[in-house]
């Protein structure tokens, strides 16, 4: 498709719009970082300056070595990775079944899964608390993994289903004609092509679990089992908020998310299935 | 080698019957082409043979062994998909050798066979490429290579050429014909293109709306179509069909002209007359059975197509060899080669004398044909 060269003014406009959007989206992150490296005594005096007159890494040092931050961090990592792995495995299986098989009750199951997404979480927080408490699983990270997994499965399943739908059925059938069982076809042909989908689902669930606060707050009250978002609240004391340390902790919390996306982004790049069919 | 039989096969999706009463005997080494308009059930029939689609009713056997419930991998049949279905994450060599990889054949064996197939198909320079770096024709060849590498009992093709451009289509058609001659394997080939059907097939199976309309060699279908559908589907350009009134040993065309058809029985039941464009002769105005005016004239060099308007009848198409000096608007006479005319009853069945040779169409033998001495070649309008 040959598109006529657009007018220079249009091009400028396009980049201006992009720049505007990026500024809007990234400014809070910048502000987070700025406050984290601003010395405490300058936070209020230079509150609206774009760049502080002095820099410090004291906030980071304090957060890392004088608070329980590392423990929170480890808890969050455990919960998020666990949730992402369990959810993705289940969602991949369910998504494959929805995409490839016709079975009784399929529409019903899909409808029920959609219904679970319609309630505000606040409505079910009390019943969930009751259930977890009566199971004696309060203050355990496993309970968080179970709850997060349950909440993320519907969306993750639909996500995986759409990825499977994007892989032509012909490929599995060709593999089966070539001597594979259905499972071999899945493992040797479909699985390698689903890596972008698995990556996207892992990333999505990981981020959702990483930043979840509501359930973590309800189900966890012991300091040693706190996840990072709950731990962040400990920087709010009765009389003051330690902004610098809180922001430093926030910056550190971004690191795993960033690493995770850098790691999976090559799987997210589309085009792995191109060349399968005609074209 | 494989002899494939289908007995009273039925396919239903829920309540919808997609194929009815399919009875078909495919001989060892035969090249069978399934043709029919889109949606008539060709792919479904092929996929049932492949084992990718369960058979609702009836029996399907290969060499006398019932195969209905045998998994695709255990049928020893290869299939070339319309979409090619190449594995996008494997290079050409691995794509072709995949079946041997699954079977855990010795690696050296696999390498040798892949090399051999790549040579045969002209893919030697491309074995390290991924499918996305190949042209349509090359992907087609890889798909064929993947099928031939394992030396299966039978080959299935589902419209393998429909995604190629016209020139490549002709080239690959020849290649498939050569492949069949070389391997002598049973092949079942689906297409909606009658030129492919006529050029490749030992026998053609014409399907429409889930029913087999007729099974026969290309010439049989051309000369003795069983009904109006086959008559109009096979042959290019399409047969002219005129409404007629049946008479004694002849029919009366709508504008009052009577044609004697002494060689055909049951002319009394005839409601329509079929005549192929090549079986109409152009004669000077005033001569012949019908008078008309040339409307559009197409000079193709080797042939001339004339679309003539006939008073009270509509348009008839005439095709003649060579360059006929007729121009649009010329008055002309038309003569029917009545020995080549077909008549159809109200339900579309062709009315014809039951001759010995006509019965042969159903007898299921596999005539052997050679590519270069094909009488049909002259009859075909090849797009190329
Ligand atoms: N999975 C299915 N469910 C319901 N109907 C189907 C299914 N697959 C094919 N059909 C129907 O069966 C008929 C034959 O399809 P197909 O064999 O693909 O036709 P062809 O290959 O001749 O174009 C079509 O009318 C199609 O709608
Ligand atoms: Mg089809």
XYZ file of C-alpha atoms and ligand atoms in Angstrom:
691
model
C 0.000 0.000 0.000
C 1.479 3.258 -1.067
C 0.442 6.088 1.170
C 1.008 9.562 -0.154
C 3.663 11.509 1.760
C 1.842 13.401 4.448
C 2.031 17.132 4.810
C 4.972 18.306 6.992
C 2.567 20.106 9.318
C 0.755 16.819 9.847
C 3.991 15.059 10.723
C 4.902 17.758 13.213
C 1.425 17.552 14.685
C 1.702 13.789 15.001
C 4.987 13.974 16.900
C 3.689 16.808 19.066
C 0.737 14.657 20.038
C 3.003 11.709 20.805
C 5.286 13.906 22.865
C 2.317 15.323 24.748
C 1.074 11.860 25.551
C 4.469 10.589 26.663
C 4.971 13.604 28.925
C 1.576 13.063 30.456
C 2.212 9.352 31.011
C 5.797 9.544 32.227
C 5.734 12.708 34.304
C 4.495 10.989 37.489
C 7.328 8.480 37.156
C 9.771 11.322 36.775
C 8.352 13.031 39.842
C 8.677 9.795 41.800
C 12.312 9.580 40.875
C 12.932 13.273 41.562
C 11.558 13.143 45.062
C 13.458 9.961 45.795
C 16.780 11.718 45.131
C 15.883 14.978 46.805
C 17.363 15.480 50.306
C 14.665 15.561 52.986
C 15.205 19.148 53.968
C 14.651 20.341 50.390
C 11.420 18.427 49.729
C 9.122 21.193 50.873
C 11.298 24.226 50.184
C 11.889 23.252 46.563
C 8.668 21.298 46.178
C 7.744 22.602 42.742
C 11.222 22.815 41.183
C 11.764 20.445 38.277
C 15.246 19.529 39.535
C 16.484 19.797 43.129
C 19.555 21.900 43.922
C 21.189 18.989 45.759
C 21.049 15.230 45.215
C 21.212 12.341 47.624
C 20.996 8.589 47.691
C 20.317 8.512 51.423
C 16.684 7.624 50.871
C 17.651 4.502 48.982
C 20.223 3.557 51.554
C 17.760 3.937 54.402
C 15.057 1.998 52.606
C 17.364 -0.863 51.749
C 19.259 -1.214 54.995
C 17.171 0.278 57.790
C 13.637 -0.828 56.935
C 11.941 -4.131 56.187
C 11.708 -3.154 52.589
C 13.776 -6.085 51.304
C 11.523 -8.544 53.074
C 8.403 -6.928 51.606
C 10.090 -6.973 48.264
C 10.876 -10.664 48.541
C 7.308 -11.450 49.606
C 5.909 -9.534 46.674
C 8.257 -11.246 44.286
C 7.214 -14.652 45.595
C 3.503 -13.848 45.417
C 3.683 -12.214 41.998
C 5.809 -14.872 40.373
C 3.696 -17.617 41.925
C 0.470 -16.005 40.772
C 1.812 -15.348 37.288
C 3.052 -18.910 36.860
C -0.026 -20.672 38.235
C -2.465 -18.393 36.419
C -0.665 -18.666 33.115
C -0.508 -22.448 33.211
C -4.211 -22.733 33.989
C -5.197 -19.998 31.545
C -3.153 -21.584 28.765
C -4.902 -24.908 29.227
C -8.342 -23.356 29.451
C -7.689 -20.977 26.560
C -6.532 -23.836 24.350
C -9.672 -25.824 25.147
C -11.921 -22.840 24.439
C -10.127 -22.155 21.205
C -9.961 -25.692 19.814
C -12.695 -27.872 21.250
C -16.448 -27.795 21.285
C -17.799 -29.258 24.469
C -21.011 -29.203 26.429
C -21.302 -26.247 28.771
C -18.605 -24.215 27.030
C -20.849 -21.186 26.592
C -22.029 -21.475 30.182
C -18.474 -21.557 31.530
C -17.532 -18.531 29.452
C -20.624 -16.684 30.690
C -19.824 -17.491 34.311
C -16.243 -16.349 33.848
C -17.503 -13.053 32.458
C -19.898 -12.662 35.380
C -17.044 -12.974 37.883
C -15.455 -9.944 36.262
C -18.531 -7.793 36.742
C -18.531 -7.394 40.528
C -16.543 -4.665 42.235
C -13.875 -6.331 44.349
C -15.030 -4.430 47.424
C -18.240 -6.452 47.429
C -16.507 -9.768 47.867
C -13.719 -8.747 50.136
C -15.639 -9.652 53.301
C -16.644 -13.149 52.148
C -13.116 -13.808 50.930
C -11.756 -12.721 54.296
C -14.174 -15.087 56.041
C -13.225 -18.009 53.842
C -9.504 -17.443 54.194
C -9.806 -16.900 57.942
C -11.800 -20.072 58.504
C -9.206 -21.979 56.523
C -6.634 -20.588 58.902
C -4.693 -19.060 56.026
C -4.601 -15.435 57.125
C -1.140 -13.918 56.971
C 0.072 -16.502 54.504
C 1.469 -15.677 51.111
C -0.101 -18.820 49.667
C -3.571 -17.465 50.342
C -2.671 -14.362 48.358
C -1.489 -16.503 45.455
C -4.721 -18.490 45.510
C -6.924 -15.403 45.643
C -4.972 -13.527 42.960
C -4.970 -16.577 40.730
C -8.725 -16.931 41.045
C -9.275 -13.312 40.133
C -6.895 -13.253 37.209
C -7.838 -16.509 35.542
C -10.881 -15.275 33.582
C -9.118 -12.429 31.866
C -5.912 -14.412 31.387
C -7.929 -17.238 29.843
C -9.585 -14.932 27.335
C -6.199 -13.453 26.536
C -4.678 -16.887 25.930
C -7.699 -17.985 23.920
C -7.278 -15.062 21.572
C -3.622 -16.010 21.094
C -4.562 -19.612 20.310
C -7.284 -18.389 17.971
C -4.559 -16.544 16.100
C -2.659 -19.749 15.386
C -4.165 -21.492 12.357
C -5.781 -24.829 13.121
C -4.143 -26.110 9.952
C -0.775 -26.150 11.730
C -1.902 -28.667 14.330
C -3.656 -30.697 11.695
C -0.563 -30.708 9.529
C 1.447 -31.865 12.518
C -1.045 -34.632 13.191
C -0.866 -35.709 9.553
C 2.901 -35.695 9.984
C 2.574 -38.280 12.737
C 2.120 -36.250 15.909
C -0.420 -37.035 18.576
C -2.476 -34.031 19.605
C -0.200 -33.511 22.576
C 2.952 -33.726 20.455
C 1.441 -31.230 18.014
C 0.753 -28.955 20.942
C 4.251 -29.269 22.322
C 6.268 -29.111 19.102
C 4.228 -26.748 16.968
C 1.700 -24.782 18.965
C 3.714 -24.133 22.123
C 6.656 -22.395 20.413
C 4.183 -20.173 18.583
C 2.340 -19.308 21.790
C 5.401 -17.854 23.516
C 4.316 -14.266 22.811
C 0.931 -15.040 24.305
C 2.459 -16.701 27.339
C 4.793 -13.738 27.756
C 1.967 -11.233 27.568
C -0.151 -13.190 30.017
C 2.729 -13.651 32.465
C 3.498 -9.938 32.278
C -0.071 -8.905 32.748
C -0.709 -11.150 35.751
C 2.662 -10.362 37.310
C 2.013 -6.623 37.213
C -1.506 -7.019 38.523
C -0.308 -9.107 41.471
C 2.708 -6.876 42.090
C 0.635 -3.779 42.662
C -2.381 -5.313 44.380
C -3.147 -3.615 47.676
C -6.718 -4.283 48.745
C -6.569 -8.016 49.404
C -3.034 -7.898 50.674
C -4.121 -5.302 53.197
C -7.094 -7.384 54.331
C -5.460 -10.771 54.456
C -2.027 -9.827 55.749
C -1.448 -8.059 59.013
C 1.888 -9.521 60.185
C 4.901 -7.508 59.233
C 6.936 -10.481 58.008
C 4.275 -11.526 55.512
C 3.591 -8.067 54.092
C 3.872 -7.509 50.398
C 5.451 -4.416 49.040
C 2.317 -2.223 48.506
C 1.245 -2.884 52.080
C 4.747 -2.256 53.312
C 4.749 1.048 51.507
C 2.049 2.209 53.884
C 4.425 1.775 56.817
C 6.194 4.872 55.571
C 3.067 6.728 56.590
C 3.369 7.235 60.315
C 0.863 8.834 62.617
C 2.372 12.280 62.391
C 4.177 12.482 59.090
C 4.803 10.859 55.754
C 8.365 10.029 54.875
C 8.066 11.065 51.239
C 11.654 10.603 50.255
C 11.880 7.022 51.494
C 8.459 6.168 50.155
C 9.418 7.390 46.696
C 12.756 5.604 46.860
C 10.921 2.395 47.695
C 8.578 3.085 44.783
C 11.470 3.493 42.380
C 12.960 0.210 43.565
C 9.579 -1.453 43.148
C 9.542 -0.493 39.505
C 12.695 -2.473 38.845
C 11.215 -5.989 38.720
C 8.357 -4.848 36.477
C 10.821 -3.229 34.101
C 13.135 -6.244 34.112
C 10.198 -8.512 33.528
C 9.018 -6.581 30.510
C 12.500 -6.254 29.075
C 12.792 -10.011 29.433
C 9.498 -10.861 27.751
C 9.269 -8.039 25.251
C 10.977 -10.057 22.535
C 8.167 -12.564 22.835
C 5.635 -9.796 22.692
C 6.916 -8.634 19.337
C 4.411 -10.009 16.911
C 5.183 -11.777 13.686
C 6.274 -15.142 14.981
C 3.427 -16.847 13.158
C 3.935 -14.969 9.912
C 4.819 -17.256 7.050
C 2.616 -20.082 8.280
C -0.059 -19.554 5.703
C -0.098 -18.122 2.197
C 0.633 -14.364 2.515
C -0.071 -48.379 -1.967
C -3.668 -47.799 -1.236
C -7.118 -48.625 -2.450
C -9.580 -46.333 -0.737
C -13.254 -47.178 -0.385
C -16.125 -45.136 0.970
C -19.423 -46.947 1.627
C -22.638 -45.019 2.321
C -20.682 -42.304 4.055
C -22.666 -39.502 5.655
C -21.384 -36.391 7.416
C -23.510 -34.271 9.695
C -22.712 -31.244 11.790
C -25.468 -31.404 14.376
C -28.637 -31.578 12.338
C -27.045 -30.249 9.174
C -26.248 -32.923 6.634
C -23.162 -31.847 4.749
C -22.507 -35.052 2.782
C -25.005 -37.772 1.824
C -24.628 -41.329 0.571
C -21.040 -41.024 -0.526
C -19.979 -44.190 -2.315
C -16.588 -44.087 -3.889
C -13.977 -46.593 -4.906
C -10.521 -45.186 -5.415
C -8.108 -47.566 -7.095
C -4.506 -48.043 -6.152
C -2.452 -45.397 -7.905
C -5.428 -43.503 -9.194
C -5.570 -39.725 -9.406
C -9.040 -38.721 -8.232
C -10.185 -35.127 -8.350
C -13.100 -33.874 -6.278
C -14.697 -30.848 -7.893
C -17.708 -28.787 -7.105
C -18.725 -25.259 -6.193
C -17.608 -23.718 -2.928
C -19.342 -25.189 0.113
C -20.377 -28.446 -1.533
C -18.408 -30.560 0.947
C -15.159 -31.311 -0.909
C -12.874 -30.345 1.947
C -15.043 -32.168 4.445
C -14.809 -35.369 2.407
C -11.051 -35.027 2.110
C -10.658 -34.326 5.811
C -12.673 -37.417 6.644
C -10.246 -39.466 4.567
C -7.379 -37.756 6.386
C -8.921 -38.489 9.770
C -9.198 -34.841 10.757
C -12.989 -34.987 10.743
C -15.021 -37.867 12.194
C -17.271 -39.823 9.842
C -20.887 -39.679 11.012
C -22.090 -42.814 9.241
C -20.798 -45.365 6.805
C -17.512 -47.171 6.318
C -14.180 -45.950 5.134
C -11.527 -48.520 4.327
C -7.978 -48.454 3.043
C -6.866 -51.707 1.433
C -9.874 -53.404 2.981
C -9.105 -52.299 6.553
C -11.731 -50.162 8.236
C -10.209 -46.806 9.088
C -13.113 -44.810 10.551
C -11.650 -44.721 14.030
C -7.957 -44.782 13.224
C -6.031 -41.664 14.202
C -4.622 -39.489 11.391
C -1.050 -40.372 12.343
C -1.749 -44.072 11.921
C -3.368 -43.809 8.495
C -0.097 -43.199 6.670
C -1.610 -40.517 4.480
C 0.003 -37.180 3.645
C -1.935 -34.004 3.065
C -1.091 -30.724 1.377
C -3.164 -27.906 2.825
C -4.602 -24.992 0.918
C -2.870 -22.658 3.355
C 0.329 -24.800 3.116
C 0.364 -24.867 6.934
C 4.156 -24.702 7.146
C 5.552 -24.594 10.665
C 6.601 -20.945 10.942
C 9.320 -21.524 13.526
C 11.111 -24.285 11.596
C 13.355 -23.838 8.588
C 12.580 -25.490 5.265
C 14.639 -28.593 5.954
C 13.053 -29.193 9.340
C 9.587 -28.545 7.928
C 10.160 -31.189 5.295
C 11.771 -33.671 7.636
C 9.326 -33.141 10.493
C 7.415 -36.379 9.962
C 10.661 -38.360 10.058
C 11.736 -36.453 13.156
C 8.497 -37.478 14.867
C 8.945 -41.072 13.737
C 12.474 -40.959 15.154
C 13.996 -42.127 11.888
C 17.804 -42.166 11.803
C 19.124 -38.638 11.447
C 21.358 -39.396 8.481
C 18.427 -40.991 6.692
C 16.372 -37.895 7.291
C 19.082 -35.579 6.053
C 19.474 -37.630 2.887
C 15.781 -37.739 2.143
C 15.295 -34.041 2.793
C 18.195 -33.302 0.474
C 16.720 -35.568 -2.183
C 13.277 -33.977 -1.964
C 14.743 -30.473 -1.918
C 16.686 -31.287 -5.090
C 13.613 -32.672 -6.806
C 11.570 -29.607 -5.947
C 14.310 -27.072 -6.643
C 14.572 -25.998 -3.030
C 18.205 -26.912 -2.363
C 19.329 -23.328 -1.906
C 16.540 -22.534 0.516
C 16.739 -25.307 3.100
C 17.925 -22.981 5.879
C 15.229 -20.390 5.358
C 12.142 -19.854 7.459
C 8.776 -20.037 5.681
C 8.231 -16.309 6.022
C 11.256 -15.706 3.800
C 9.766 -17.732 0.939
C 7.536 -16.771 -1.968
C 4.106 -18.337 -2.388
C 5.349 -20.811 -4.967
C 8.299 -21.838 -2.809
C 6.044 -22.390 0.195
C 3.853 -24.535 -2.004
C 6.871 -26.641 -2.930
C 7.911 -27.030 0.681
C 4.402 -28.216 1.498
C 4.686 -30.785 -1.302
C 8.130 -31.775 -0.122
C 6.818 -32.358 3.362
C 4.225 -34.702 1.904
C 6.488 -36.726 -0.373
C 9.352 -37.127 2.068
C 7.668 -39.884 4.017
C 6.511 -41.930 1.074
C 2.909 -42.297 2.274
C 0.243 -44.684 1.012
C -1.844 -41.847 -0.363
C -1.680 -38.106 -0.915
C -4.470 -35.658 -0.253
C -4.475 -32.158 -1.723
C -6.957 -29.476 -0.687
C -6.973 -26.790 -3.354
C -3.184 -26.606 -3.231
C -2.838 -24.129 -6.059
C -5.599 -21.682 -5.291
C -3.302 -19.178 -3.603
C -0.876 -18.992 -6.512
C -0.962 -16.642 -9.477
C -2.054 -18.001 -12.841
C 1.396 -18.699 -14.318
C 2.649 -20.477 -11.224
C -0.566 -22.431 -11.028
C 0.015 -23.926 -14.469
C 3.614 -24.739 -13.592
C 2.717 -26.422 -10.309
C -0.130 -28.292 -11.960
C 2.351 -29.884 -14.314
C 4.641 -30.625 -11.423
C 1.888 -32.418 -9.544
C 1.069 -34.435 -12.658
C 4.747 -35.413 -12.965
C 4.864 -36.295 -9.305
C 1.933 -38.610 -9.776
C 3.547 -40.276 -12.767
C 6.793 -40.679 -10.880
C 5.414 -41.947 -7.583
C 2.378 -43.793 -8.900
C 0.714 -43.189 -5.539
C -2.992 -42.810 -4.915
C -3.907 -39.152 -4.920
C -7.106 -37.389 -3.981
C -7.170 -33.799 -5.083
C -9.770 -31.169 -4.247
C -10.346 -28.169 -6.451
C -13.126 -25.909 -7.596
C -11.235 -25.237 -10.812
C -12.448 -27.499 -13.582
C -9.314 -26.945 -15.661
C -7.223 -28.488 -12.885
C -9.765 -31.283 -12.609
C -9.810 -32.073 -16.311
C -6.040 -31.926 -16.756
C -4.989 -33.901 -13.687
C -7.657 -36.485 -13.065
C -7.891 -40.120 -13.988
C -11.420 -39.801 -12.735
C -13.372 -36.803 -11.564
C -15.950 -36.824 -8.791
C -18.423 -33.984 -9.223
C -20.032 -32.894 -5.958
C -22.887 -30.502 -5.456
C -24.713 -29.706 -2.244
C -23.320 -32.757 -0.483
C -24.243 -35.286 -3.187
C -22.025 -36.985 -5.701
C -23.405 -35.910 -9.061
C -21.252 -38.107 -11.259
C -17.993 -40.039 -11.245
C -16.131 -40.525 -14.479
C -13.113 -39.794 -16.600
C -12.763 -36.228 -17.845
C -13.936 -37.232 -21.322
C -16.913 -39.118 -19.985
C -18.031 -36.122 -17.992
C -17.545 -33.897 -20.983
C -19.316 -36.128 -23.457
C -21.969 -37.736 -21.287
C -22.810 -35.546 -18.307
C -25.349 -37.239 -16.065
C -27.309 -34.082 -15.454
C -27.542 -30.417 -16.150
C -25.324 -29.510 -13.213
C -22.409 -31.598 -14.441
C -23.048 -30.458 -18.020
C -22.713 -26.823 -17.008
C -19.935 -27.324 -14.472
C -17.591 -29.264 -16.745
C -16.401 -27.674 -19.950
C -15.327 -24.162 -20.619
C -16.915 -21.963 -21.814
C -20.120 -23.114 -20.150
C -22.696 -25.129 -22.088
C -25.656 -23.181 -23.481
C -28.967 -24.373 -22.074
C -32.257 -23.506 -23.792
C -35.806 -24.223 -22.691
C -37.501 -26.601 -25.135
C -40.705 -28.530 -25.595
C -40.252 -32.242 -25.990
C -41.538 -33.852 -29.176
C -41.367 -37.143 -31.001
C -37.635 -37.804 -31.731
C -36.847 -34.158 -31.400
C -37.430 -30.976 -29.454
C -38.908 -27.611 -30.258
C -36.915 -24.600 -29.181
C -38.849 -21.723 -27.657
C -38.940 -19.659 -30.843
C -40.606 -22.465 -32.759
C -37.600 -24.111 -34.407
C -37.656 -27.906 -34.240
C -34.468 -29.946 -33.920
C -34.445 -33.627 -34.794
C -32.569 -35.704 -32.221
C -32.855 -39.251 -33.585
C -29.994 -40.549 -31.419
C -31.642 -39.602 -28.127
C -34.505 -41.459 -26.440
C -37.308 -39.975 -24.424
C -37.333 -36.667 -26.232
C -40.928 -36.305 -25.127
C -39.788 -35.671 -21.542
C -37.203 -33.084 -22.488
C -37.613 -29.630 -21.005
C -34.178 -28.239 -21.754
C -31.577 -28.595 -24.449
C -27.871 -28.271 -23.799
C -25.369 -27.444 -26.503
C -21.709 -26.588 -25.930
C -20.374 -23.401 -27.537
C -18.017 -25.498 -29.667
C -20.927 -27.561 -30.993
C -22.640 -24.648 -32.679
C -21.587 -23.796 -36.230
C -21.752 -20.361 -37.725
C -23.268 -20.343 -41.219
C -24.288 -17.478 -43.530
C -27.451 -15.620 -42.542
C -30.522 -17.484 -43.726
C -28.896 -20.916 -43.511
C -28.850 -23.114 -40.368
C -31.610 -23.748 -37.889
C -31.608 -20.417 -36.102
C -30.887 -16.858 -37.139
C -29.171 -14.402 -34.858
C -27.124 -11.239 -34.586
C -23.569 -11.208 -33.319
C -23.523 -9.127 -30.138
C -20.000 -9.368 -28.744
C -17.151 -11.030 -30.642
C -13.930 -11.957 -28.838
C -10.909 -12.737 -31.010
C -8.510 -14.809 -28.943
C -6.221 -15.659 -31.856
C -6.524 -19.411 -31.549
C -10.281 -19.163 -31.070
C -13.167 -16.835 -31.633
C -15.958 -16.458 -29.100
C -19.227 -15.130 -30.450
C -22.110 -14.077 -28.228
C -25.169 -14.070 -30.518
C -28.577 -12.641 -29.716
C -31.389 -14.883 -30.912
C -34.854 -13.456 -31.391
C -37.125 -14.873 -28.676
C -34.357 -16.986 -27.115
C -31.800 -14.738 -25.529
C -28.065 -15.095 -25.932
C -26.074 -18.099 -27.149
C -22.329 -18.491 -27.037
C -20.431 -19.987 -29.934
C -16.773 -20.881 -29.937
C -14.865 -21.639 -33.120
C -11.242 -22.498 -33.762
C -9.200 -19.935 -35.598
C -10.023 -16.415 -36.491
C -13.604 -16.120 -37.770
C -14.185 -12.869 -39.714
C -17.356 -11.828 -37.933
C -17.958 -8.499 -36.338
C -20.381 -7.231 -33.766
C -23.741 -6.507 -35.423
C -23.342 -9.057 -38.247
C -26.346 -11.227 -38.990
C -25.578 -14.913 -38.980
C -27.154 -18.352 -39.057
C -26.457 -21.058 -36.493
C -26.376 -24.792 -37.030
C -26.641 -27.200 -34.103
C -24.354 -30.218 -34.168
C -27.319 -32.219 -32.961
C -25.280 -35.387 -32.430
C -23.509 -33.494 -29.638
C -26.665 -32.027 -28.114
C -27.863 -33.005 -24.647
C -31.420 -32.978 -23.369
C -32.530 -32.722 -19.782
C -35.751 -33.722 -18.040
C -37.552 -31.354 -15.686
C -35.466 -32.586 -12.703
C -32.225 -31.888 -14.568
C -31.341 -35.529 -15.373
C -29.735 -35.999 -18.745
C -31.849 -38.122 -21.082
C -29.655 -40.392 -23.112
C -29.484 -43.815 -24.551
C -28.050 -46.310 -22.082
C -24.977 -47.431 -23.993
C -22.223 -49.757 -22.865
C -19.679 -46.989 -22.718
C -21.930 -44.781 -20.641
C -22.170 -47.470 -17.997
C -18.448 -47.587 -17.751
C -18.526 -44.254 -15.970
C -19.824 -45.961 -12.855
C -17.735 -49.106 -13.095
C -14.790 -47.679 -11.247
C -11.834 -48.674 -13.378
C -8.762 -46.547 -13.566
C -7.880 -45.579 -17.089
C -4.267 -44.718 -17.559
C -3.578 -41.534 -19.396
C -0.452 -39.892 -20.563
C 0.030 -36.190 -20.305
C 0.984 -35.294 -23.833
C -1.608 -37.201 -25.843
C -4.613 -35.766 -24.151
C -7.608 -35.295 -26.427
C -9.117 -33.034 -23.809
C -6.356 -30.537 -24.085
C -7.995 -29.166 -27.202
C -11.325 -28.801 -25.503
C -10.102 -26.822 -22.601
C -9.973 -23.163 -22.301
C -6.809 -22.874 -20.326
C -6.458 -19.460 -18.732
C -2.780 -19.628 -19.524
N -17.295 -27.350 11.594
C -18.405 -27.174 10.847
N -19.601 -26.982 11.428
C -20.716 -26.801 10.690
N -20.740 -26.780 9.354
C -19.587 -26.949 8.703
C -18.356 -27.154 9.399
N -17.356 -27.295 8.488
C -17.950 -27.192 7.289
N -19.277 -26.977 7.403
C -20.244 -26.833 6.306
O -20.090 -27.936 5.450
C -20.256 -27.552 4.110
C -19.097 -28.074 3.291
O -17.935 -27.406 3.647
P -16.562 -27.684 2.913
O -16.313 -29.131 2.899
O -15.523 -26.826 3.539
O -16.869 -27.168 1.445
P -15.880 -27.001 0.202
O -14.525 -27.444 0.611
O -16.490 -27.829 -0.870
O -15.924 -25.554 -0.164
C -20.374 -26.054 4.095
O -21.721 -25.732 3.862
C -19.935 -25.623 5.465
O -20.686 -24.531 5.881
Mg -12.716 -26.311 0.764
